[in-house]
C-alpha atoms as a printed R data frame, in Angstrom:
    type eleno elety resid chain resno        x       y       z
1   ATOM     1    CA   UNK     A     1  -91.484 120.903 -46.298
2   ATOM     2    CA   UNK     A     2  -94.577 121.964 -44.697
3   ATOM     3    CA   UNK     A     3  -93.518 125.513 -43.574
4   ATOM     4    CA   UNK     A     4  -92.196 125.704 -47.234
5   ATOM     5    CA   UNK     A     5  -95.409 125.022 -48.262
6   ATOM     6    CA   UNK     A     6  -97.327 128.043 -45.944
7   ATOM     7    CA   UNK     A     7  -94.623 129.919 -47.628
8   ATOM     8    CA   UNK     A     8  -95.381 129.416 -50.798
9   ATOM     9    CA   UNK     A     9  -98.750 129.843 -50.690
10  ATOM    10    CA   UNK     A    10  -98.305 133.039 -49.222
11  ATOM    11    CA   UNK     A    11  -96.766 134.205 -51.988
12  ATOM    12    CA   UNK     A    12  -99.697 133.425 -54.484
13  ATOM    13    CA   UNK     A    13 -101.846 135.440 -52.281
14  ATOM    14    CA   UNK     A    14 -100.387 138.425 -51.048
15  ATOM    15    CA   UNK     A    15 -100.035 141.282 -54.014
16  ATOM    16    CA   UNK     A    16  -96.543 143.342 -54.523
17  ATOM    17    CA   UNK     A    17  -97.833 145.949 -52.110
18  ATOM    18    CA   UNK     A    18  -98.521 143.097 -49.302
19  ATOM    19    CA   UNK     A    19  -95.491 141.687 -49.580
20  ATOM    20    CA   UNK     A    20  -93.415 144.906 -49.335
21  ATOM    21    CA   UNK     A    21  -95.729 146.221 -45.895
22  ATOM    22    CA   UNK     A    22  -95.145 142.964 -44.576
23  ATOM    23    CA   UNK     A    23  -90.822 143.453 -44.654
24  ATOM    24    CA   UNK     A    24  -91.062 146.639 -44.051
25  ATOM    25    CA   UNK     A    25  -92.730 146.158 -40.381
26  ATOM    26    CA   UNK     A    26  -90.933 146.711 -37.789
27  ATOM    27    CA   UNK     A    27  -91.155 144.557 -34.261
28  ATOM    28    CA   UNK     A    28  -92.246 147.939 -32.451
29  ATOM    29    CA   UNK     A    29  -95.055 147.615 -35.703
30  ATOM    30    CA   UNK     A    30  -95.823 144.778 -35.320
31  ATOM    31    CA   UNK     A    31  -96.809 144.942 -31.490
32  ATOM    32    CA   UNK     A    32  -98.799 147.471 -32.160
33  ATOM    33    CA   UNK     A    33 -101.263 145.760 -34.073
34  ATOM    34    CA   UNK     A    34 -100.589 142.992 -32.093
35  ATOM    35    CA   UNK     A    35 -102.160 145.774 -29.202
36  ATOM    36    CA   UNK     A    36 -104.900 147.141 -31.618
37  ATOM    37    CA   UNK     A    37 -106.360 142.819 -32.377
38  ATOM    38    CA   UNK     A    38 -106.037 141.508 -28.288
39  ATOM    39    CA   UNK     A    39 -107.933 145.334 -27.897
40  ATOM    40    CA   UNK     A    40 -106.186 148.184 -27.648
41  ATOM    41    CA   UNK     A    41 -105.810 150.871 -24.622
42  ATOM    42    CA   UNK     A    42 -108.308 148.787 -23.160
43  ATOM    43    CA   UNK     A    43 -106.762 145.533 -23.056
44  ATOM    44    CA   UNK     A    44 -103.304 147.303 -22.442
45  ATOM    45    CA   UNK     A    45 -104.460 149.114 -19.768
46  ATOM    46    CA   UNK     A    46 -106.884 145.921 -17.900
47  ATOM    47    CA   UNK     A    47 -107.266 146.607 -14.060
48  ATOM    48    CA   UNK     A    48 -107.925 142.556 -13.189
49  ATOM    49    CA   UNK     A    49 -108.779 139.959 -14.707
50  ATOM    50    CA   UNK     A    50 -110.063 136.258 -13.687
51  ATOM    51    CA   UNK     A    51 -110.751 132.985 -15.512
52  ATOM    52    CA   UNK     A    52 -111.914 129.687 -15.173
53  ATOM    53    CA   UNK     A    53 -112.211 126.357 -16.847
54  ATOM    54    CA   UNK     A    54 -110.550 123.367 -16.915
55  ATOM    55    CA   UNK     A    55 -106.892 121.753 -17.434
56  ATOM    56    CA   UNK     A    56 -104.468 118.848 -17.526
57  ATOM    57    CA   UNK     A    57 -101.105 117.951 -16.762
58  ATOM    58    CA   UNK     A    58  -98.607 116.425 -17.877
59  ATOM    59    CA   UNK     A    59  -95.406 114.076 -15.937
60  ATOM    60    CA   UNK     A    60  -92.178 113.732 -17.150
61  ATOM    61    CA   UNK     A    61  -92.693 110.619 -18.955
62  ATOM    62    CA   UNK     A    62  -95.017 109.232 -20.042
63  ATOM    63    CA   UNK     A    63  -98.115 110.098 -22.526
64  ATOM    64    CA   UNK     A    64 -101.267 109.786 -20.122
65  ATOM    65    CA   UNK     A    65 -101.828 113.251 -18.037
66  ATOM    66    CA   UNK     A    66 -100.432 112.754 -14.572
67  ATOM    67    CA   UNK     A    67 -103.407 115.041 -13.253
68  ATOM    68    CA   UNK     A    68 -106.738 116.297 -14.519
69  ATOM    69    CA   UNK     A    69 -108.341 119.764 -13.169
70  ATOM    70    CA   UNK     A    70 -111.495 119.839 -13.745
71  ATOM    71    CA   UNK     A    71 -111.899 122.909 -11.827
72  ATOM    72    CA   UNK     A    72 -108.754 125.307 -13.092
73  ATOM    73    CA   UNK     A    73 -109.031 128.589 -11.936
74  ATOM    74    CA   UNK     A    74 -106.990 132.013 -12.173
75  ATOM    75    CA   UNK     A    75 -107.664 135.510 -10.843
76  ATOM    76    CA   UNK     A    76 -105.344 138.261 -11.585
77  ATOM    77    CA   UNK     A    77 -104.729 142.084 -10.977
78  ATOM    78    CA   UNK     A    78 -102.208 144.184 -12.680
79  ATOM    79    CA   UNK     A    79  -98.988 146.372 -11.644
80  ATOM    80    CA   UNK     A    80  -99.434 148.978 -15.447
81  ATOM    81    CA   UNK     A    81  -95.664 149.702 -14.458
82  ATOM    82    CA   UNK     A    82  -94.875 146.583 -14.670
83  ATOM    83    CA   UNK     A    83  -91.159 146.438 -15.608
84  ATOM    84    CA   UNK     A    84  -89.228 142.830 -15.706
85  ATOM    85    CA   UNK     A    85  -90.648 140.771 -17.843
86  ATOM    86    CA   UNK     A    86  -90.132 137.567 -15.512
87  ATOM    87    CA   UNK     A    87  -91.205 137.765 -12.094
88  ATOM    88    CA   UNK     A    88  -93.931 137.779 -10.437
89  ATOM    89    CA   UNK     A    89  -95.979 141.321 -10.212
90  ATOM    90    CA   UNK     A    90  -99.715 142.884  -9.073
91  ATOM    91    CA   UNK     A    91 -101.586 140.457  -7.727
92  ATOM    92    CA   UNK     A    92 -101.986 136.128  -8.036
93  ATOM    93    CA   UNK     A    93 -104.122 133.625  -7.428
94  ATOM    94    CA   UNK     A    94 -104.621 130.054  -9.500
95  ATOM    95    CA   UNK     A    95 -106.258 126.829  -8.258
96  ATOM    96    CA   UNK     A    96 -106.578 123.849  -9.088
97  ATOM    97    CA   UNK     A    97 -109.607 120.890  -8.125
98  ATOM    98    CA   UNK     A    98 -110.461 117.760  -9.351
99  ATOM    99    CA   UNK     A    99 -113.564 117.419  -7.549
100 ATOM   100    CA   UNK     A   100 -113.497 118.075  -4.383
101 ATOM   101    CA   UNK     A   101 -109.382 117.704  -4.102
102 ATOM   102    CA   UNK     A   102 -106.925 120.590  -4.102
103 ATOM   103    CA   UNK     A   103 -104.571 119.033  -6.563
104 ATOM   104    CA   UNK     A   104 -102.598 122.597  -5.819
105 ATOM   105    CA   UNK     A   105 -102.911 125.664  -5.513
106 ATOM   106    CA   UNK     A   106 -100.389 129.329  -5.551
107 ATOM   107    CA   UNK     A   107 -100.997 132.969  -5.257
108 ATOM   108    CA   UNK     A   108  -98.907 136.297  -4.719
109 ATOM   109    CA   UNK     A   109  -99.978 139.813  -2.769
110 ATOM   110    CA   UNK     A   110  -98.133 141.433  -4.525
111 ATOM   111    CA   UNK     A   111  -94.976 140.711  -1.760
112 ATOM   112    CA   UNK     A   112  -95.358 137.320  -0.394
113 ATOM   113    CA   UNK     A   113  -96.032 133.676  -2.418
114 ATOM   114    CA   UNK     A   114  -97.909 130.913  -0.586
115 ATOM   115    CA   UNK     A   115  -99.216 127.570  -1.516
116 ATOM   116    CA   UNK     A   116 -101.007 124.445   0.040
117 ATOM   117    CA   UNK     A   117  -98.770 124.015   1.816
118 ATOM   118    CA   UNK     A   118  -97.524 127.354   2.607
119 ATOM   119    CA   UNK     A   119  -95.120 130.372   2.662
120 ATOM   120    CA   UNK     A   120  -92.651 129.897  -0.230
121 ATOM   121    CA   UNK     A   121  -88.934 131.407   0.074
122 ATOM   122    CA   UNK     A   122  -88.455 134.569  -1.381
123 ATOM   123    CA   UNK     A   123  -85.445 132.012  -3.716
124 ATOM   124    CA   UNK     A   124  -88.702 129.338  -3.868
125 ATOM   125    CA   UNK     A   125  -90.550 131.827  -5.247
126 ATOM   126    CA   UNK     A   126  -88.803 134.163  -7.640
127 ATOM   127    CA   UNK     A   127  -87.137 130.657  -9.137
128 ATOM   128    CA   UNK     A   128  -90.909 129.607  -9.712
129 ATOM   129    CA   UNK     A   129  -92.284 133.171 -11.353
130 ATOM   130    CA   UNK     A   130  -89.446 133.357 -13.244
131 ATOM   131    CA   UNK     A   131  -90.374 129.791 -14.768
132 ATOM   132    CA   UNK     A   132  -93.841 131.447 -15.554
133 ATOM   133    CA   UNK     A   133  -94.321 134.367 -16.108
134 ATOM   134    CA   UNK     A   134  -93.590 136.414 -19.119
135 ATOM   135    CA   UNK     A   135  -97.067 137.292 -21.260
136 ATOM   136    CA   UNK     A   136  -98.214 140.430 -19.647
137 ATOM   137    CA   UNK     A   137  -95.090 142.058 -20.536
138 ATOM   138    CA   UNK     A   138  -95.688 142.514 -24.042
139 ATOM   139    CA   UNK     A   139  -98.515 145.209 -22.135
140 ATOM   140    CA   UNK     A   140  -95.807 147.150 -21.675
141 ATOM   141    CA   UNK     A   141  -94.299 147.782 -25.277
142 ATOM   142    CA   UNK     A   142  -93.403 151.036 -26.675
143 ATOM   143    CA   UNK     A   143  -92.966 152.477 -23.486
144 ATOM   144    CA   UNK     A   144  -89.650 153.825 -22.347
145 ATOM   145    CA   UNK     A   145  -87.336 151.244 -22.295
146 ATOM   146    CA   UNK     A   146  -88.196 147.861 -23.544
147 ATOM   147    CA   UNK     A   147  -87.273 147.820 -26.918
148 ATOM   148    CA   UNK     A   148  -88.839 145.322 -29.887
149 ATOM   149    CA   UNK     A   149  -86.542 143.704 -32.170
150 ATOM   150    CA   UNK     A   150  -87.797 141.838 -35.517
151 ATOM   151    CA   UNK     A   151  -86.597 138.364 -35.980
152 ATOM   152    CA   UNK     A   152  -87.370 135.311 -39.341
153 ATOM   153    CA   UNK     A   153  -90.069 134.952 -39.358
154 ATOM   154    CA   UNK     A   154  -91.919 131.385 -38.431
155 ATOM   155    CA   UNK     A   155  -95.350 128.835 -38.582
156 ATOM   156    CA   UNK     A   156  -96.958 127.735 -35.837
157 ATOM   157    CA   UNK     A   157  -99.889 124.716 -36.480
158 ATOM   158    CA   UNK     A   158 -100.525 126.758 -40.011
159 ATOM   159    CA   UNK     A   159 -100.613 129.966 -39.330
160 ATOM   160    CA   UNK     A   160  -97.766 132.524 -40.620
161 ATOM   161    CA   UNK     A   161  -96.303 134.402 -38.010
162 ATOM   162    CA   UNK     A   162  -94.268 137.584 -37.161
163 ATOM   163    CA   UNK     A   163  -91.440 136.855 -34.255
164 ATOM   164    CA   UNK     A   164  -90.573 139.442 -32.460
165 ATOM   165    CA   UNK     A   165  -87.822 140.125 -29.288
166 ATOM   166    CA   UNK     A   166  -88.958 142.147 -26.585
167 ATOM   167    CA   UNK     A   167  -86.253 143.060 -23.843
168 ATOM   168    CA   UNK     A   168  -87.438 145.152 -21.302
169 ATOM   169    CA   UNK     A   169  -85.121 147.846 -19.001
170 ATOM   170    CA   UNK     A   170  -83.552 144.491 -17.705
171 ATOM   171    CA   UNK     A   171  -82.472 143.051 -20.148
172 ATOM   172    CA   UNK     A   172  -84.973 140.111 -20.145
173 ATOM   173    CA   UNK     A   173  -85.964 138.643 -23.618
174 ATOM   174    CA   UNK     A   174  -89.743 137.627 -24.582
175 ATOM   175    CA   UNK     A   175  -89.784 135.713 -27.717
176 ATOM   176    CA   UNK     A   176  -93.908 136.342 -29.456
177 ATOM   177    CA   UNK     A   177  -95.278 134.890 -31.899
178 ATOM   178    CA   UNK     A   178  -97.749 137.173 -34.443
179 ATOM   179    CA   UNK     A   179  -99.904 135.937 -36.396
180 ATOM   180    CA   UNK     A   180  -99.239 137.475 -39.913
181 ATOM   181    CA   UNK     A   181 -103.518 137.804 -40.982
182 ATOM   182    CA   UNK     A   182 -105.265 138.349 -38.041
183 ATOM   183    CA   UNK     A   183 -102.203 139.422 -35.303
184 ATOM   184    CA   UNK     A   184 -103.837 137.808 -32.145
185 ATOM   185    CA   UNK     A   185 -100.756 136.458 -29.785
186 ATOM   186    CA   UNK     A   186  -99.604 132.946 -30.776
187 ATOM   187    CA   UNK     A   187  -96.903 131.867 -29.368
188 ATOM   188    CA   UNK     A   188  -94.714 133.529 -26.551
189 ATOM   189    CA   UNK     A   189  -91.219 131.970 -24.881
190 ATOM   190    CA   UNK     A   190  -88.523 132.860 -22.629
191 ATOM   191    CA   UNK     A   191  -85.404 131.535 -21.156
192 ATOM   192    CA   UNK     A   192  -86.622 129.673 -17.442
193 ATOM   193    CA   UNK     A   193  -84.680 128.049 -14.749
194 ATOM   194    CA   UNK     A   194  -86.729 124.963 -15.748
195 ATOM   195    CA   UNK     A   195  -85.039 125.061 -19.207
196 ATOM   196    CA   UNK     A   196  -86.904 127.263 -22.605
197 ATOM   197    CA   UNK     A   197  -90.803 127.264 -22.104
198 ATOM   198    CA   UNK     A   198  -93.320 128.316 -24.928
199 ATOM   199    CA   UNK     A   199  -96.754 128.365 -24.797
200 ATOM   200    CA   UNK     A   200  -99.436 128.276 -27.817
201 ATOM   201    CA   UNK     A   201 -102.579 129.916 -27.823
202 ATOM   202    CA   UNK     A   202 -105.598 129.262 -29.381
203 ATOM   203    CA   UNK     A   203 -109.790 128.643 -29.878
204 ATOM   204    CA   UNK     A   204 -109.710 132.705 -29.879
205 ATOM   205    CA   UNK     A   205 -113.148 134.560 -28.825
206 ATOM   206    CA   UNK     A   206 -113.944 137.709 -29.434
207 ATOM   207    CA   UNK     A   207 -115.651 139.328 -25.976
208 ATOM   208    CA   UNK     A   208 -117.285 143.123 -25.963
209 ATOM   209    CA   UNK     A   209 -117.390 145.769 -23.436
210 ATOM   210    CA   UNK     A   210 -114.240 146.348 -23.086
211 ATOM   211    CA   UNK     A   211 -113.076 144.033 -25.650
212 ATOM   212    CA   UNK     A   212 -111.097 141.487 -25.615
213 ATOM   213    CA   UNK     A   213 -109.555 138.677 -27.842
214 ATOM   214    CA   UNK     A   214 -109.479 135.671 -25.314
215 ATOM   215    CA   UNK     A   215 -107.200 133.070 -26.312
216 ATOM   216    CA   UNK     A   216 -109.587 129.338 -25.353
217 ATOM   217    CA   UNK     A   217 -106.511 126.851 -24.980
218 ATOM   218    CA   UNK     A   218 -102.608 127.742 -24.201
219 ATOM   219    CA   UNK     A   219 -100.760 124.715 -24.257
220 ATOM   220    CA   UNK     A   220  -97.496 124.922 -22.555
221 ATOM   221    CA   UNK     A   221  -93.927 123.812 -22.999
222 ATOM   222    CA   UNK     A   222  -91.118 123.262 -21.454
223 ATOM   223    CA   UNK     A   223  -87.691 122.379 -23.439
224 ATOM   224    CA   UNK     A   224  -89.772 121.519 -26.292
225 ATOM   225    CA   UNK     A   225  -92.460 118.922 -24.022
226 ATOM   226    CA   UNK     A   226  -95.659 119.271 -23.233
227 ATOM   227    CA   UNK     A   227  -95.992 119.697 -19.653
228 ATOM   228    CA   UNK     A   228  -99.987 120.846 -19.511
229 ATOM   229    CA   UNK     A   229 -102.901 122.370 -21.515
230 ATOM   230    CA   UNK     A   230 -105.322 124.418 -20.130
231 ATOM   231    CA   UNK     A   231 -108.938 125.201 -21.372
232 ATOM   232    CA   UNK     A   232 -110.473 128.805 -20.285
233 ATOM   233    CA   UNK     A   233 -114.596 128.528 -20.716
234 ATOM   234    CA   UNK     A   234 -115.050 131.771 -18.718
235 ATOM   235    CA   UNK     A   235 -113.536 135.672 -19.077
236 ATOM   236    CA   UNK     A   236 -113.841 138.221 -16.731
237 ATOM   237    CA   UNK     A   237 -111.899 141.646 -17.327
238 ATOM   238    CA   UNK     A   238 -111.969 144.014 -14.351
239 ATOM   239    CA   UNK     A   239 -114.802 142.946 -12.339
240 ATOM   240    CA   UNK     A   240 -114.374 143.505  -8.441
241 ATOM   241    CA   UNK     A   241 -111.596 140.617  -6.928
242 ATOM   242    CA   UNK     A   242 -111.886 140.715  -3.362
243 ATOM   243    CA   UNK     A   243 -108.502 141.624  -1.482
244 ATOM   244    CA   UNK     A   244 -108.435 138.582   0.792
245 ATOM   245    CA   UNK     A   245 -108.457 136.581  -1.832
246 ATOM   246    CA   UNK     A   246 -104.894 136.634  -2.600
247 ATOM   247    CA   UNK     A   247 -103.505 136.507   1.201
248 ATOM   248    CA   UNK     A   248 -101.901 134.169   2.410
249 ATOM   249    CA   UNK     A   249 -103.810 131.411   4.642
250 ATOM   250    CA   UNK     A   250 -103.861 131.958   8.361
251 ATOM   251    CA   UNK     A   251 -100.571 129.876  10.030
């Protein structure tokens, strides 16, 4: 019922010309709009990203948080030639702390995955990244070997969305939901070893130099169950990151 009301409202406020333009948009055209809204070429070709904030993690049962990280940080160095949607690429480190206690940390230096417990075997690491990596592949949309297919429109939290499936050269698929008004990326999802994973993005802020649209509230789900929420408060784009940050700890 709620979705029907949203669609009726859209028909009332848009002229026939607007509606025809909406209908004529292709999957690749929609992702091009999302690229421009996110920051254009500077966003698509970003070199590094540092984010910090807090996070809430939920368990498989019960409604109370399993843990809360009052200090949650992520550092990324991007691979400009990425072609695989759901595998590790570039370099990454994530650390979650509650006060002086480290809840967990994970890193990837381009070859080796590690956590606070040590080096992770490759098969286990591949399964982990396949359940977590997926958003960044949208930066590659439009390159040779990628296809974007428009699907039925949808809505999330009152926001009408274009739905587009992006397929990489290896056949990996990722579903993206693009806000029909702002063209912000409000949703993405893909199949993982842990089940169907999707994220919603909200509370956007636009940064300058470079222009960058950042979602400050990200909610992650597996098979429809909320897994965790992240609230980003600080964003740094293309800042210098010490390469040693991604190296596994000494044995």
